[in-house]
Tab-separated table of C-alpha atoms in Angstrom:
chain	number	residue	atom	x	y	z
A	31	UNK	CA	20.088	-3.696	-29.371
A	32	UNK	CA	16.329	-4.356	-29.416
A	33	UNK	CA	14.430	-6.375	-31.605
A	34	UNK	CA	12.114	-4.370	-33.833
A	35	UNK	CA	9.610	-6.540	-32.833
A	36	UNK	CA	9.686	-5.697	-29.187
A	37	UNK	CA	9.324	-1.522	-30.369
A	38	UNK	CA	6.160	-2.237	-32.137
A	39	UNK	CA	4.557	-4.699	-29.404
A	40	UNK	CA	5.223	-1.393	-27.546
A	41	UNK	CA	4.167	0.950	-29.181
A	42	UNK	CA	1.219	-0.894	-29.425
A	43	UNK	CA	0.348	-1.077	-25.890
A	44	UNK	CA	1.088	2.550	-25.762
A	45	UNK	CA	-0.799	3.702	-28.524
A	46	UNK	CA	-3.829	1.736	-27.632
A	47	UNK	CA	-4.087	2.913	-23.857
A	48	UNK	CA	-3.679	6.542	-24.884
A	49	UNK	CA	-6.213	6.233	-27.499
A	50	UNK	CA	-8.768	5.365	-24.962
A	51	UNK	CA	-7.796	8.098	-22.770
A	52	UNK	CA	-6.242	6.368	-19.820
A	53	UNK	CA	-3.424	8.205	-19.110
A	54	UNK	CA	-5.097	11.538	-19.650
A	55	UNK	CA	-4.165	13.691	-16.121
A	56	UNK	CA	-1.234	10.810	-15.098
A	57	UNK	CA	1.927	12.058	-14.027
A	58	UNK	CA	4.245	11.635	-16.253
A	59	UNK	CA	7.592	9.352	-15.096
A	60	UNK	CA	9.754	11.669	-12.560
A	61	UNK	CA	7.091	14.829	-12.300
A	62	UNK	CA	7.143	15.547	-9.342
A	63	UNK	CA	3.723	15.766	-7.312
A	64	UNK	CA	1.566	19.262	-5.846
A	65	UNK	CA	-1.143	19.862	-4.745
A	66	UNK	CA	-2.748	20.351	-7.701
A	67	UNK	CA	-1.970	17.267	-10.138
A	68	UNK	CA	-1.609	15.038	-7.529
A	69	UNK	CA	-5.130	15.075	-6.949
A	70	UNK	CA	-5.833	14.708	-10.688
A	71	UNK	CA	-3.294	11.860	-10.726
A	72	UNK	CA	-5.427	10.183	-8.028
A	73	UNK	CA	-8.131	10.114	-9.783
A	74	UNK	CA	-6.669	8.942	-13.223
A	75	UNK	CA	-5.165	5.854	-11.124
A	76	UNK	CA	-8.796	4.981	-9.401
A	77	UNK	CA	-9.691	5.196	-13.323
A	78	UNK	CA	-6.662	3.135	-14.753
A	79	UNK	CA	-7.301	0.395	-11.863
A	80	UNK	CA	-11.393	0.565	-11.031
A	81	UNK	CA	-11.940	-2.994	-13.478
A	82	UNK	CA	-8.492	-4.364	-13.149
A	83	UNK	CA	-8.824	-7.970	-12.225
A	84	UNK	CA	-7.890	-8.525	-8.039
A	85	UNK	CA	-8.061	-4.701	-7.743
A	86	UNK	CA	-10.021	-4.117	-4.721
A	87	UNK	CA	-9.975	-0.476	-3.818
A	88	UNK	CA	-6.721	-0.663	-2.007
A	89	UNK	CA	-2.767	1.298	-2.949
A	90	UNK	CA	-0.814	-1.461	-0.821
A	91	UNK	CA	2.018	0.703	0.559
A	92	UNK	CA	5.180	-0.521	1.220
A	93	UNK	CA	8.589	0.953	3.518
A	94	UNK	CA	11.425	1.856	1.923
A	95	UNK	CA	12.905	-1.981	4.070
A	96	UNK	CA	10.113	-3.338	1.594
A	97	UNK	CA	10.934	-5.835	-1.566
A	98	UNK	CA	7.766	-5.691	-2.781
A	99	UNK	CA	6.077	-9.154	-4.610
A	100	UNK	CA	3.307	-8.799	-6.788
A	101	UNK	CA	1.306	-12.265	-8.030
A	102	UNK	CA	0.882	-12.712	-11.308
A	103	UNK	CA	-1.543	-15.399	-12.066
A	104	UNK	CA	-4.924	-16.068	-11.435
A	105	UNK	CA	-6.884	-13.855	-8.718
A	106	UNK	CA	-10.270	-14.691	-7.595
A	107	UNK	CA	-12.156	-11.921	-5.162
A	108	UNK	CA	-15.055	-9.977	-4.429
A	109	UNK	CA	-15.450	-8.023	-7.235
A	110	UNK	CA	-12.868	-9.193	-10.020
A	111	UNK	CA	-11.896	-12.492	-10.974
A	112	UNK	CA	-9.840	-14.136	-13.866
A	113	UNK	CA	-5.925	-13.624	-14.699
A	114	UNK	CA	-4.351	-10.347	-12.496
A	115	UNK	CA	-1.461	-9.179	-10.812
A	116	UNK	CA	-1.824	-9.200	-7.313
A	117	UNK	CA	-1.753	-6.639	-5.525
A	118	UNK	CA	-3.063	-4.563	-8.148
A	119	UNK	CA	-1.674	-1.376	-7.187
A	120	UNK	CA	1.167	-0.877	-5.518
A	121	UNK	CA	3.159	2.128	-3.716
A	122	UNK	CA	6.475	2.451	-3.091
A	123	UNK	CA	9.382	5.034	-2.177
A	124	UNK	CA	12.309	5.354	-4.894
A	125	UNK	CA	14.864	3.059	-5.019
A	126	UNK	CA	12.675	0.373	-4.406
A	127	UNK	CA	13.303	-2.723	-6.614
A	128	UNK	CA	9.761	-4.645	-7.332
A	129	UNK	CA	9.570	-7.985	-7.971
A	130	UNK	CA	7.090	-10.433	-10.049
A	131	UNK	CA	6.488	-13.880	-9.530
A	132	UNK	CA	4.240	-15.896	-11.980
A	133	UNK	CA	2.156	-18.577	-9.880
A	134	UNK	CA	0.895	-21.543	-11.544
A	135	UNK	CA	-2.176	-20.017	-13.361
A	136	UNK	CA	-0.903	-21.569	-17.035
A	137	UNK	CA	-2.073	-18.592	-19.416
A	138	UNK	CA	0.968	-16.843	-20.550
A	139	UNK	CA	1.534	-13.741	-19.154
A	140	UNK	CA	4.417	-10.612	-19.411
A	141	UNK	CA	4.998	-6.953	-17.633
A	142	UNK	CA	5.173	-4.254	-19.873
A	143	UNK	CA	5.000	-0.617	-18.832
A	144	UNK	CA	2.224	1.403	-20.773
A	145	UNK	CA	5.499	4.414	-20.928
A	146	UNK	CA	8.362	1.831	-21.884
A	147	UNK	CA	10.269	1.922	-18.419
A	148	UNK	CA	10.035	-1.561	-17.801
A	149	UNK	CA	9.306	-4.763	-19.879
A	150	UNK	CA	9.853	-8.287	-19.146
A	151	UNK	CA	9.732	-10.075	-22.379
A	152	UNK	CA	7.148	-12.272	-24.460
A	153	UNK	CA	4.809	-13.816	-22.631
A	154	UNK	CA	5.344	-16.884	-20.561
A	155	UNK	CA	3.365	-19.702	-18.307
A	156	UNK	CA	6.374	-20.947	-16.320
A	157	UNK	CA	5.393	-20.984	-12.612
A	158	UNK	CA	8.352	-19.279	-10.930
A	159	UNK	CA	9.552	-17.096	-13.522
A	160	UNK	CA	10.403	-13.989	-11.910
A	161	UNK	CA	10.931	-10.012	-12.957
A	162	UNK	CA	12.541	-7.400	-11.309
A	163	UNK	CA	12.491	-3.514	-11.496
A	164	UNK	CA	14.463	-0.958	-9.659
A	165	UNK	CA	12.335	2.543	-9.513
A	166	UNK	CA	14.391	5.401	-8.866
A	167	UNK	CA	11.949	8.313	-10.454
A	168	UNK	CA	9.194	9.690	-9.064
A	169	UNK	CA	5.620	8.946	-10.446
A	170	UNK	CA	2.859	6.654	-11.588
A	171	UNK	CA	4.050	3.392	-13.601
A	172	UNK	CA	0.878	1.725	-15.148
A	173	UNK	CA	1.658	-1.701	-16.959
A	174	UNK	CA	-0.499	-4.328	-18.718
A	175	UNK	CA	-0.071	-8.135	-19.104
A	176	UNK	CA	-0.337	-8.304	-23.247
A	177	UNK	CA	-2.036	-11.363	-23.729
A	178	UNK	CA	-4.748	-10.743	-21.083
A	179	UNK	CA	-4.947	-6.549	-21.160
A	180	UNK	CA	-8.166	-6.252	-22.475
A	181	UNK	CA	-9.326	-8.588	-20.320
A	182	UNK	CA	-8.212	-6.428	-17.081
A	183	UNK	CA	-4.789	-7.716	-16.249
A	184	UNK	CA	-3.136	-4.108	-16.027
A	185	UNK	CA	-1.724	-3.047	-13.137
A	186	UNK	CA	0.146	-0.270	-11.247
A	187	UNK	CA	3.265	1.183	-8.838
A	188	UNK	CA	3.054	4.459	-8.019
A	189	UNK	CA	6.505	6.017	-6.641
A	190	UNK	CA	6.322	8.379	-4.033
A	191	UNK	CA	8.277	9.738	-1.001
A	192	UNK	CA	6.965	8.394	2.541
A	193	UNK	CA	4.862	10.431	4.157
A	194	UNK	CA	6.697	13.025	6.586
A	195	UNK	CA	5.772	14.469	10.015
A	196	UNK	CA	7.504	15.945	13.007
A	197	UNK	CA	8.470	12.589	14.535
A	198	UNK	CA	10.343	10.699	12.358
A	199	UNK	CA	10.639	7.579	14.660
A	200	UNK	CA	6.547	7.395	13.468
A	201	UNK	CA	7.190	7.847	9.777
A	202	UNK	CA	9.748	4.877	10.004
A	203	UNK	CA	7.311	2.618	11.921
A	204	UNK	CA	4.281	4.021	9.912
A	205	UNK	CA	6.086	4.137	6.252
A	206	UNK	CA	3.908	0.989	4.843
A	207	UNK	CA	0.486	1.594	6.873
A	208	UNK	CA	-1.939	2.504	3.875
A	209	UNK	CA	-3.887	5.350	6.013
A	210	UNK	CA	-0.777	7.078	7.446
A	211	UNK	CA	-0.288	10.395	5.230
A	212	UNK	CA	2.063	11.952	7.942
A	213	UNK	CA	-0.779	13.255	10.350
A	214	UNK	CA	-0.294	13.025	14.386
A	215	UNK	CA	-3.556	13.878	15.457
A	216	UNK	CA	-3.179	16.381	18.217
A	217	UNK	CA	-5.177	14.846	21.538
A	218	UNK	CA	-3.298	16.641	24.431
A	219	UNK	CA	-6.495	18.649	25.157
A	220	UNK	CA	-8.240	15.148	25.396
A	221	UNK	CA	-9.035	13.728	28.624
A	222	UNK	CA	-9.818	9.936	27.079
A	223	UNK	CA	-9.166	9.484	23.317
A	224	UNK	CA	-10.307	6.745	21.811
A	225	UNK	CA	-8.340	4.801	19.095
A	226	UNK	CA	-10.778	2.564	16.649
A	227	UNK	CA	-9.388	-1.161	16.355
A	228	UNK	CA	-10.162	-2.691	13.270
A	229	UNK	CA	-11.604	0.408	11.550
A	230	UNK	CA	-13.202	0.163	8.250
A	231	UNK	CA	-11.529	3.149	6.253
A	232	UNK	CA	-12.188	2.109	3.173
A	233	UNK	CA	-8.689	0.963	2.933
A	234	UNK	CA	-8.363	-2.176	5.333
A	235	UNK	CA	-10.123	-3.928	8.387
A	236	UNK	CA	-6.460	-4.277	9.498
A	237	UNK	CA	-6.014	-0.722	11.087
A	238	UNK	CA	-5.686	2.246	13.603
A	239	UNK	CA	-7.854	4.824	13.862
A	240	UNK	CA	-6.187	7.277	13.881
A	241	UNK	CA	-2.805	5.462	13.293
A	242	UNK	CA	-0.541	8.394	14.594
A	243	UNK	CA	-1.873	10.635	17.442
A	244	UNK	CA	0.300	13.039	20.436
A	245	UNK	CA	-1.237	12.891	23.878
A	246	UNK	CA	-0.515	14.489	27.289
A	247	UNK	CA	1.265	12.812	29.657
A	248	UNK	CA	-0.936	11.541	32.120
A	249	UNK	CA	-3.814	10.589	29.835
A	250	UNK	CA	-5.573	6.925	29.973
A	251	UNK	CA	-6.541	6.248	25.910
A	252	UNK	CA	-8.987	4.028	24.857
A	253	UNK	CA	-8.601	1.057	22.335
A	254	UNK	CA	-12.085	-0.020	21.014
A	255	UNK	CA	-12.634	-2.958	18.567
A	256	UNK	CA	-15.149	-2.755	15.647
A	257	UNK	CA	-14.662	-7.138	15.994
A	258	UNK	CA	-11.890	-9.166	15.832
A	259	UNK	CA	-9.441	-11.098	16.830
A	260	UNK	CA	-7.184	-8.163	17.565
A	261	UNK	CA	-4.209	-8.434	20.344
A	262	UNK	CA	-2.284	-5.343	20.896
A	263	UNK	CA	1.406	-5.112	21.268
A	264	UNK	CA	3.539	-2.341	21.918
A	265	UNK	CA	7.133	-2.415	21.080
A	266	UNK	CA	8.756	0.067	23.512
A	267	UNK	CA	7.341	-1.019	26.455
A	268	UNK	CA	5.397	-4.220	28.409
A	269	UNK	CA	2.091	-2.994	27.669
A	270	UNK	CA	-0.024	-5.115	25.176
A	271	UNK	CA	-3.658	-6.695	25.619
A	272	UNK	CA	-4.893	-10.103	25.170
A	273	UNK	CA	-6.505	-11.966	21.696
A	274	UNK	CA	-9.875	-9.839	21.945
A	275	UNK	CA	-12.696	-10.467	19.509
A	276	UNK	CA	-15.501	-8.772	20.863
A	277	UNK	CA	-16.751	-5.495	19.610
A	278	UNK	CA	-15.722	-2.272	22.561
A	279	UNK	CA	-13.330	-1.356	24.344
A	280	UNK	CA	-11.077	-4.175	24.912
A	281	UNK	CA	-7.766	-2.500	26.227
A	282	UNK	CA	-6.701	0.673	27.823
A	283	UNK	CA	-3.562	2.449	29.357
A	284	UNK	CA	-2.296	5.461	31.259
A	285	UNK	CA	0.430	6.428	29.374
A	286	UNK	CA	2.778	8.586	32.276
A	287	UNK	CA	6.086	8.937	30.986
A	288	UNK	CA	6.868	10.847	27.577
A	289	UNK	CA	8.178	9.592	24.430
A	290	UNK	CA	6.641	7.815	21.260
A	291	UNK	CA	4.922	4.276	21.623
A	292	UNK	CA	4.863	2.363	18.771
A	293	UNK	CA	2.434	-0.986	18.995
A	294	UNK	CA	0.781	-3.506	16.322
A	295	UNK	CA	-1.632	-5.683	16.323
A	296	UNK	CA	0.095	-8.894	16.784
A	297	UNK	CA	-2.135	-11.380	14.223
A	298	UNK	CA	-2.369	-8.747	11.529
A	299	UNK	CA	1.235	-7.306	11.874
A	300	UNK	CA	2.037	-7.914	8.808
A	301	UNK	CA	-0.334	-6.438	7.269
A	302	UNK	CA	-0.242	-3.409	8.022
A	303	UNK	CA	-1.922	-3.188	11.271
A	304	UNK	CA	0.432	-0.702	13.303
A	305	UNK	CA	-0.215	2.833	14.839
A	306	UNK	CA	1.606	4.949	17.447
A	307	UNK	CA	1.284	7.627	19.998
A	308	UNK	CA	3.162	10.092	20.974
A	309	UNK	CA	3.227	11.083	25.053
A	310	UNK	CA	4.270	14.653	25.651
């Protein structure tokens, strides 16, 4: 049974966001996305998250292997400082179970979902504390820290299937690589593609460009660096490049025998930094 104190600290979060309009467009928990409010829910999250504290114009995705942690504390970037959860906003595939850690930044702090789906108490300091949500339902989840919402600690995990192509061996290795949206760029008609290292696309430094492309067997593609350090590394066959840093082409291959290459850049793995080609 809940305390009637937690329904009206709820309510007021609720009624206070909608009020101001922020969740005009959103869709709602479990809609299911098209082509046509997706794009509106796009922009209503870019809205919801453009003066969130540690927000800094990036959805980190996340694989459906993912636990995802976000940081709540104290964040201190380029554009927003002062208490945030961090990362900001967050994408994941249902099912995933999300996970918050307080640091040691001493203001008290809580999650609460603007739509009542999730909500991790009163407020609290203790460094370690730790929440956990399971999302199974499609959609856009937009929370708040209480104490420190008007201040921009808000928040958001948007639920959404992976993105889907042809080659599902891609999608798997691609599943948590912010620019993949399920596009193999078709270069069989290419004599020498070129793959940007490193590309600013205004989602990360840490990236392919293109991340996913098919090629003809028989073609020599291109790797060029925009700066570094970058070290390729390709996880179906010996075929990898040194620690380059230099901006141009640092690496290239003649890729003979069909099948799909996945590779990474070995400092930035983690983060993202993966892309693959397919050899037909």
């Amino acid at each position: 049974m809940h305390d009637p104190s937690d329904w009206s600290r709820r309510e007021f979060v609720t009624t206070a966001l909608v009020g101001t309009g922020a969740l005009a467009g959103c869709l709602a928990r479990g809609e299911e996305p098209s082509a046509t409010n997706e794009h509106a829910d796009a922009a209503c999250l870019d809205d919801w998250l453009a003066d969130a504290n540690g927000y800094e114009g990036v959805i980190e995705r996340y694989g459906p292997d993912d636990t995802p942690t976000v940081t709540v504390g104290e964040y201190r970037g380029t554009h927003h400082e002062g208490a945030a959860f961090d990362p900001a906003g967050i994408r994941v595939p249902p099912g995933t179970t999300v996970r918050w850690e307080w640091s040691d930044h001493d203001d008290p702090a809580n999650v609460v979902a603007v739509d009542g789906a999730f909500d991790s108490g009163g407020p609290v300091s203790a460094h370690g504390t730790t929440f956990s949500h399971t999302f199974e339902d499609r959609g856009t989840y937009r929370y708040v820290s209480e104490p420190s919402r008007d201040d921009g600690m808000y928040g958001a995990v948007v639920v959404a299937d992976p993105p889907s192509s042809d080659y599902p061996a891609v999608d798997d290795w691609l599943a948590d690589v912010n620019i993949y949206d399920g596009t193999v760029v078709d270069w069989r008609d290419y004599p020498s593609p070129v793959v940007t290292v490193g590309s600013a696309e205004g989602e990360s430094e840490f990236t392919f460009s293109p991340p996913a492309a098919r090629v003809s067997a028989g073609t020599t593609v291109r790797w060029v660096w925009t700066g570094g350090p970058h070290q390729i590394s390709f996880e179906d066959a010996d075929i990898g490049s040194a620690v380059e840093t230099d901006p141009g082409v640092r690496f290239e291959h003649t890729f003979e025998e069909p099948g799909v290459y996945r590779y990474a850049c070995a400092p930035h793995h983690s983060l993202g930094a993966k892309g693959a080609l397919v050899v037909e």
